[in-house]
Amino acid sequence: MVKAKAFAAGTIVNALAALKGVAFALNLKTTVRFIPGKESDFENKALGCVAKKVFRSLKIDGKVKVESEIPRRGGLGSSSAVVNALICAAYKYLNKELEAHSILRANARISLECGMSYTGAFDDASASLLGGVVFSDNAKMKLFKRETLEGKVAVLIPDWERGNVDLRKIRERREEVERAFKLAMKGKIREAMYVNSYEYCQALNLPFEPVSIAYNLGLNAGLSGNGPSYVAFGENVKDVKSLWESFGKVILVDIVSVPAEKVKIENSLFIQT
């Protein structure tokens, strides 16, 4: 039996509209155990699809057991974390070096092929595996840069669910979301999250009120992924907890800036400027 883990991912800029995203790692973990053998059994169809593709490419077989602290369908990168952890566990079993770019490209490709993501979620996958804040080009499957971030993050898991994702509506907002990405690249994270969240809340028909409440406290805050979860971080982040509790469950977790596993971070992972 071999195991590996990956982290949850929170959103600064969602890559769906412009194929460029900014995400950061949260200390909510998914652990995958790989048990080699002939008999394969999977907890659900999506996991079965992922495992079969990983197993086929690496010429192995076995069982997969998943334990996760990350809410599913919450916009917190739960799918990216499962795929990362599964690939890492398989590599460990084969004594393959954990090369970050290889793992992340495989993650994006498999996520697309198994219908778990609209863009391959290279931003979420990178944050989930590498920790810190990542600035990604999802089309090129590369990073512009990776930075460290510290502190606590408040995560709102609201009483409402995610609605339908209408790609046409989202991509109509490309220009504003690209502006949010440029703001983030300049270090204006608070403004980037506000602009990004305003556009996505409109497109996904989700409430913007949790964002404005946290923003008015001086926090970096926004919708995470395609929702329904929201994230906030910054000084006095604990102050938002009582205000957000009227919307649903609120948890406080650490931001993570170290990799989930001992990965090799190659220069090829980054766009050379």
JSON list of C-alpha atoms in Angstrom, two decimals, residues 30-116:
[
{"chain": "A", "resi": 30, "resn": "THR", "atom": "CA", "xyz": [-7.17, 14.60, 0.28]},
{"chain": "A", "resi": 31, "resn": "THR", "atom": "CA", "xyz": [-5.28, 11.36, 0.86]},
{"chain": "A", "resi": 32, "resn": "VAL", "atom": "CA", "xyz": [-5.27, 8.55, -1.70]},
{"chain": "A", "resi": 33, "resn": "ARG", "atom": "CA", "xyz": [-4.14, 5.02, -0.86]},
{"chain": "A", "resi": 34, "resn": "PHE", "atom": "CA", "xyz": [-3.10, 2.78, -3.74]},
{"chain": "A", "resi": 35, "resn": "ILE", "atom": "CA", "xyz": [-3.25, -0.96, -3.04]},
{"chain": "A", "resi": 36, "resn": "PRO", "atom": "CA", "xyz": [-1.67, -2.96, -5.88]},
{"chain": "A", "resi": 37, "resn": "GLY", "atom": "CA", "xyz": [-3.52, -6.02, -7.15]},
{"chain": "A", "resi": 38, "resn": "LYS", "atom": "CA", "xyz": [-5.72, -7.38, -9.91]},
{"chain": "A", "resi": 39, "resn": "GLU", "atom": "CA", "xyz": [-9.10, -6.43, -8.47]},
{"chain": "A", "resi": 40, "resn": "SER", "atom": "CA", "xyz": [-10.05, -2.81, -9.11]},
{"chain": "A", "resi": 41, "resn": "ASP", "atom": "CA", "xyz": [-12.96, -1.19, -7.31]},
{"chain": "A", "resi": 42, "resn": "PHE", "atom": "CA", "xyz": [-13.84, 2.50, -7.28]},
{"chain": "A", "resi": 43, "resn": "GLU", "atom": "CA", "xyz": [-16.07, 4.63, -5.09]},
{"chain": "A", "resi": 44, "resn": "ASN", "atom": "CA", "xyz": [-17.69, 6.46, -7.99]},
{"chain": "A", "resi": 45, "resn": "LYS", "atom": "CA", "xyz": [-17.67, 6.77, -11.78]},
{"chain": "A", "resi": 46, "resn": "ALA", "atom": "CA", "xyz": [-15.38, 9.83, -11.91]},
{"chain": "A", "resi": 47, "resn": "LEU", "atom": "CA", "xyz": [-12.76, 8.18, -9.69]},
{"chain": "A", "resi": 48, "resn": "GLY", "atom": "CA", "xyz": [-12.99, 5.03, -11.81]},
{"chain": "A", "resi": 49, "resn": "CYS", "atom": "CA", "xyz": [-12.35, 7.06, -14.98]},
{"chain": "A", "resi": 50, "resn": "VAL", "atom": "CA", "xyz": [-9.31, 8.79, -13.46]},
{"chain": "A", "resi": 51, "resn": "ALA", "atom": "CA", "xyz": [-7.83, 5.62, -11.96]},
{"chain": "A", "resi": 52, "resn": "LYS", "atom": "CA", "xyz": [-8.22, 3.61, -15.16]},
{"chain": "A", "resi": 53, "resn": "LYS", "atom": "CA", "xyz": [-6.44, 6.30, -17.19]},
{"chain": "A", "resi": 54, "resn": "VAL", "atom": "CA", "xyz": [-3.59, 6.55, -14.67]},
{"chain": "A", "resi": 55, "resn": "PHE", "atom": "CA", "xyz": [-3.28, 2.77, -14.38]},
{"chain": "A", "resi": 56, "resn": "ARG", "atom": "CA", "xyz": [-3.35, 2.26, -18.14]},
{"chain": "A", "resi": 57, "resn": "SER", "atom": "CA", "xyz": [-0.65, 4.87, -18.79]},
{"chain": "A", "resi": 58, "resn": "LEU", "atom": "CA", "xyz": [1.63, 3.42, -16.10]},
{"chain": "A", "resi": 59, "resn": "LYS", "atom": "CA", "xyz": [0.77, -0.27, -16.72]},
{"chain": "A", "resi": 60, "resn": "ILE", "atom": "CA", "xyz": [-0.31, -0.97, -13.13]},
{"chain": "A", "resi": 61, "resn": "ASP", "atom": "CA", "xyz": [-3.52, -2.14, -11.48]},
{"chain": "A", "resi": 62, "resn": "GLY", "atom": "CA", "xyz": [-5.01, -2.02, -8.02]},
{"chain": "A", "resi": 63, "resn": "LYS", "atom": "CA", "xyz": [-7.53, -0.54, -5.63]},
{"chain": "A", "resi": 64, "resn": "VAL", "atom": "CA", "xyz": [-7.89, 3.12, -4.68]},
{"chain": "A", "resi": 65, "resn": "LYS", "atom": "CA", "xyz": [-9.13, 4.42, -1.32]},
{"chain": "A", "resi": 66, "resn": "VAL", "atom": "CA", "xyz": [-9.82, 8.13, -0.91]},
{"chain": "A", "resi": 67, "resn": "GLU", "atom": "CA", "xyz": [-10.14, 10.09, 2.33]},
{"chain": "A", "resi": 68, "resn": "SER", "atom": "CA", "xyz": [-10.87, 13.79, 1.94]},
{"chain": "A", "resi": 69, "resn": "GLU", "atom": "CA", "xyz": [-11.43, 16.85, 4.10]},
{"chain": "A", "resi": 70, "resn": "ILE", "atom": "CA", "xyz": [-12.36, 18.90, 1.02]},
{"chain": "A", "resi": 71, "resn": "PRO", "atom": "CA", "xyz": [-16.09, 19.42, 0.34]},
{"chain": "A", "resi": 72, "resn": "ARG", "atom": "CA", "xyz": [-17.06, 17.97, -3.05]},
{"chain": "A", "resi": 73, "resn": "ARG", "atom": "CA", "xyz": [-18.57, 20.27, -5.71]},
{"chain": "A", "resi": 74, "resn": "GLY", "atom": "CA", "xyz": [-17.66, 23.25, -3.56]},
{"chain": "A", "resi": 75, "resn": "GLY", "atom": "CA", "xyz": [-15.27, 25.14, -5.83]},
{"chain": "A", "resi": 76, "resn": "LEU", "atom": "CA", "xyz": [-12.31, 24.18, -3.63]},
{"chain": "A", "resi": 77, "resn": "GLY", "atom": "CA", "xyz": [-10.40, 21.97, -6.06]},
{"chain": "A", "resi": 78, "resn": "SER", "atom": "CA", "xyz": [-11.54, 18.62, -4.67]},
{"chain": "A", "resi": 79, "resn": "SER", "atom": "CA", "xyz": [-11.23, 16.90, -8.07]},
{"chain": "A", "resi": 80, "resn": "SER", "atom": "CA", "xyz": [-7.78, 18.35, -8.74]},
{"chain": "A", "resi": 81, "resn": "ALA", "atom": "CA", "xyz": [-6.61, 17.13, -5.32]},
{"chain": "A", "resi": 82, "resn": "VAL", "atom": "CA", "xyz": [-7.84, 13.56, -5.91]},
{"chain": "A", "resi": 83, "resn": "VAL", "atom": "CA", "xyz": [-6.10, 13.36, -9.30]},
{"chain": "A", "resi": 84, "resn": "ASN", "atom": "CA", "xyz": [-2.85, 14.82, -7.91]},
{"chain": "A", "resi": 85, "resn": "ALA", "atom": "CA", "xyz": [-2.81, 12.42, -4.96]},
{"chain": "A", "resi": 86, "resn": "LEU", "atom": "CA", "xyz": [-3.63, 9.40, -7.13]},
{"chain": "A", "resi": 87, "resn": "ILE", "atom": "CA", "xyz": [-0.89, 10.18, -9.68]},
{"chain": "A", "resi": 88, "resn": "CYS", "atom": "CA", "xyz": [1.63, 10.81, -6.88]},
{"chain": "A", "resi": 89, "resn": "ALA", "atom": "CA", "xyz": [0.71, 7.52, -5.15]},
{"chain": "A", "resi": 90, "resn": "ALA", "atom": "CA", "xyz": [1.11, 5.63, -8.43]},
{"chain": "A", "resi": 91, "resn": "TYR", "atom": "CA", "xyz": [4.49, 7.29, -9.11]},
{"chain": "A", "resi": 92, "resn": "LYS", "atom": "CA", "xyz": [5.65, 6.43, -5.59]},
{"chain": "A", "resi": 93, "resn": "TYR", "atom": "CA", "xyz": [4.64, 2.80, -6.08]},
{"chain": "A", "resi": 94, "resn": "LEU", "atom": "CA", "xyz": [6.77, 2.69, -9.24]},
{"chain": "A", "resi": 95, "resn": "ASN", "atom": "CA", "xyz": [9.63, 4.64, -7.59]},
{"chain": "A", "resi": 96, "resn": "LYS", "atom": "CA", "xyz": [9.25, 7.33, -10.26]},
{"chain": "A", "resi": 97, "resn": "GLU", "atom": "CA", "xyz": [10.52, 10.82, -9.46]},
{"chain": "A", "resi": 98, "resn": "LEU", "atom": "CA", "xyz": [7.66, 13.19, -8.60]},
{"chain": "A", "resi": 99, "resn": "GLU", "atom": "CA", "xyz": [8.23, 15.71, -11.38]},
{"chain": "A", "resi": 100, "resn": "ALA", "atom": "CA", "xyz": [5.69, 18.51, -10.84]},
{"chain": "A", "resi": 101, "resn": "HIS", "atom": "CA", "xyz": [5.19, 19.49, -14.48]},
{"chain": "A", "resi": 102, "resn": "SER", "atom": "CA", "xyz": [4.63, 15.88, -15.57]},
{"chain": "A", "resi": 103, "resn": "ILE", "atom": "CA", "xyz": [2.10, 15.30, -12.77]},
{"chain": "A", "resi": 104, "resn": "LEU", "atom": "CA", "xyz": [0.23, 18.57, -13.42]},
{"chain": "A", "resi": 105, "resn": "ARG", "atom": "CA", "xyz": [0.02, 18.06, -17.19]},
{"chain": "A", "resi": 106, "resn": "ALA", "atom": "CA", "xyz": [-1.32, 14.54, -16.61]},
{"chain": "A", "resi": 107, "resn": "ASN", "atom": "CA", "xyz": [-3.80, 15.93, -14.08]},
{"chain": "A", "resi": 108, "resn": "ALA", "atom": "CA", "xyz": [-5.14, 18.56, -16.51]},
{"chain": "A", "resi": 109, "resn": "ARG", "atom": "CA", "xyz": [-5.40, 16.09, -19.39]},
{"chain": "A", "resi": 110, "resn": "ILE", "atom": "CA", "xyz": [-7.19, 13.44, -17.29]},
{"chain": "A", "resi": 111, "resn": "SER", "atom": "CA", "xyz": [-9.52, 16.03, -15.70]},
{"chain": "A", "resi": 112, "resn": "LEU", "atom": "CA", "xyz": [-10.62, 17.13, -19.18]},
{"chain": "A", "resi": 113, "resn": "GLU", "atom": "CA", "xyz": [-10.98, 13.59, -20.54]},
{"chain": "A", "resi": 114, "resn": "CYS", "atom": "CA", "xyz": [-13.05, 12.47, -17.51]},
{"chain": "A", "resi": 115, "resn": "GLY", "atom": "CA", "xyz": [-15.28, 15.58, -17.64]},
{"chain": "A", "resi": 116, "resn": "MET", "atom": "CA", "xyz": [-14.17, 16.79, -14.22]}
]
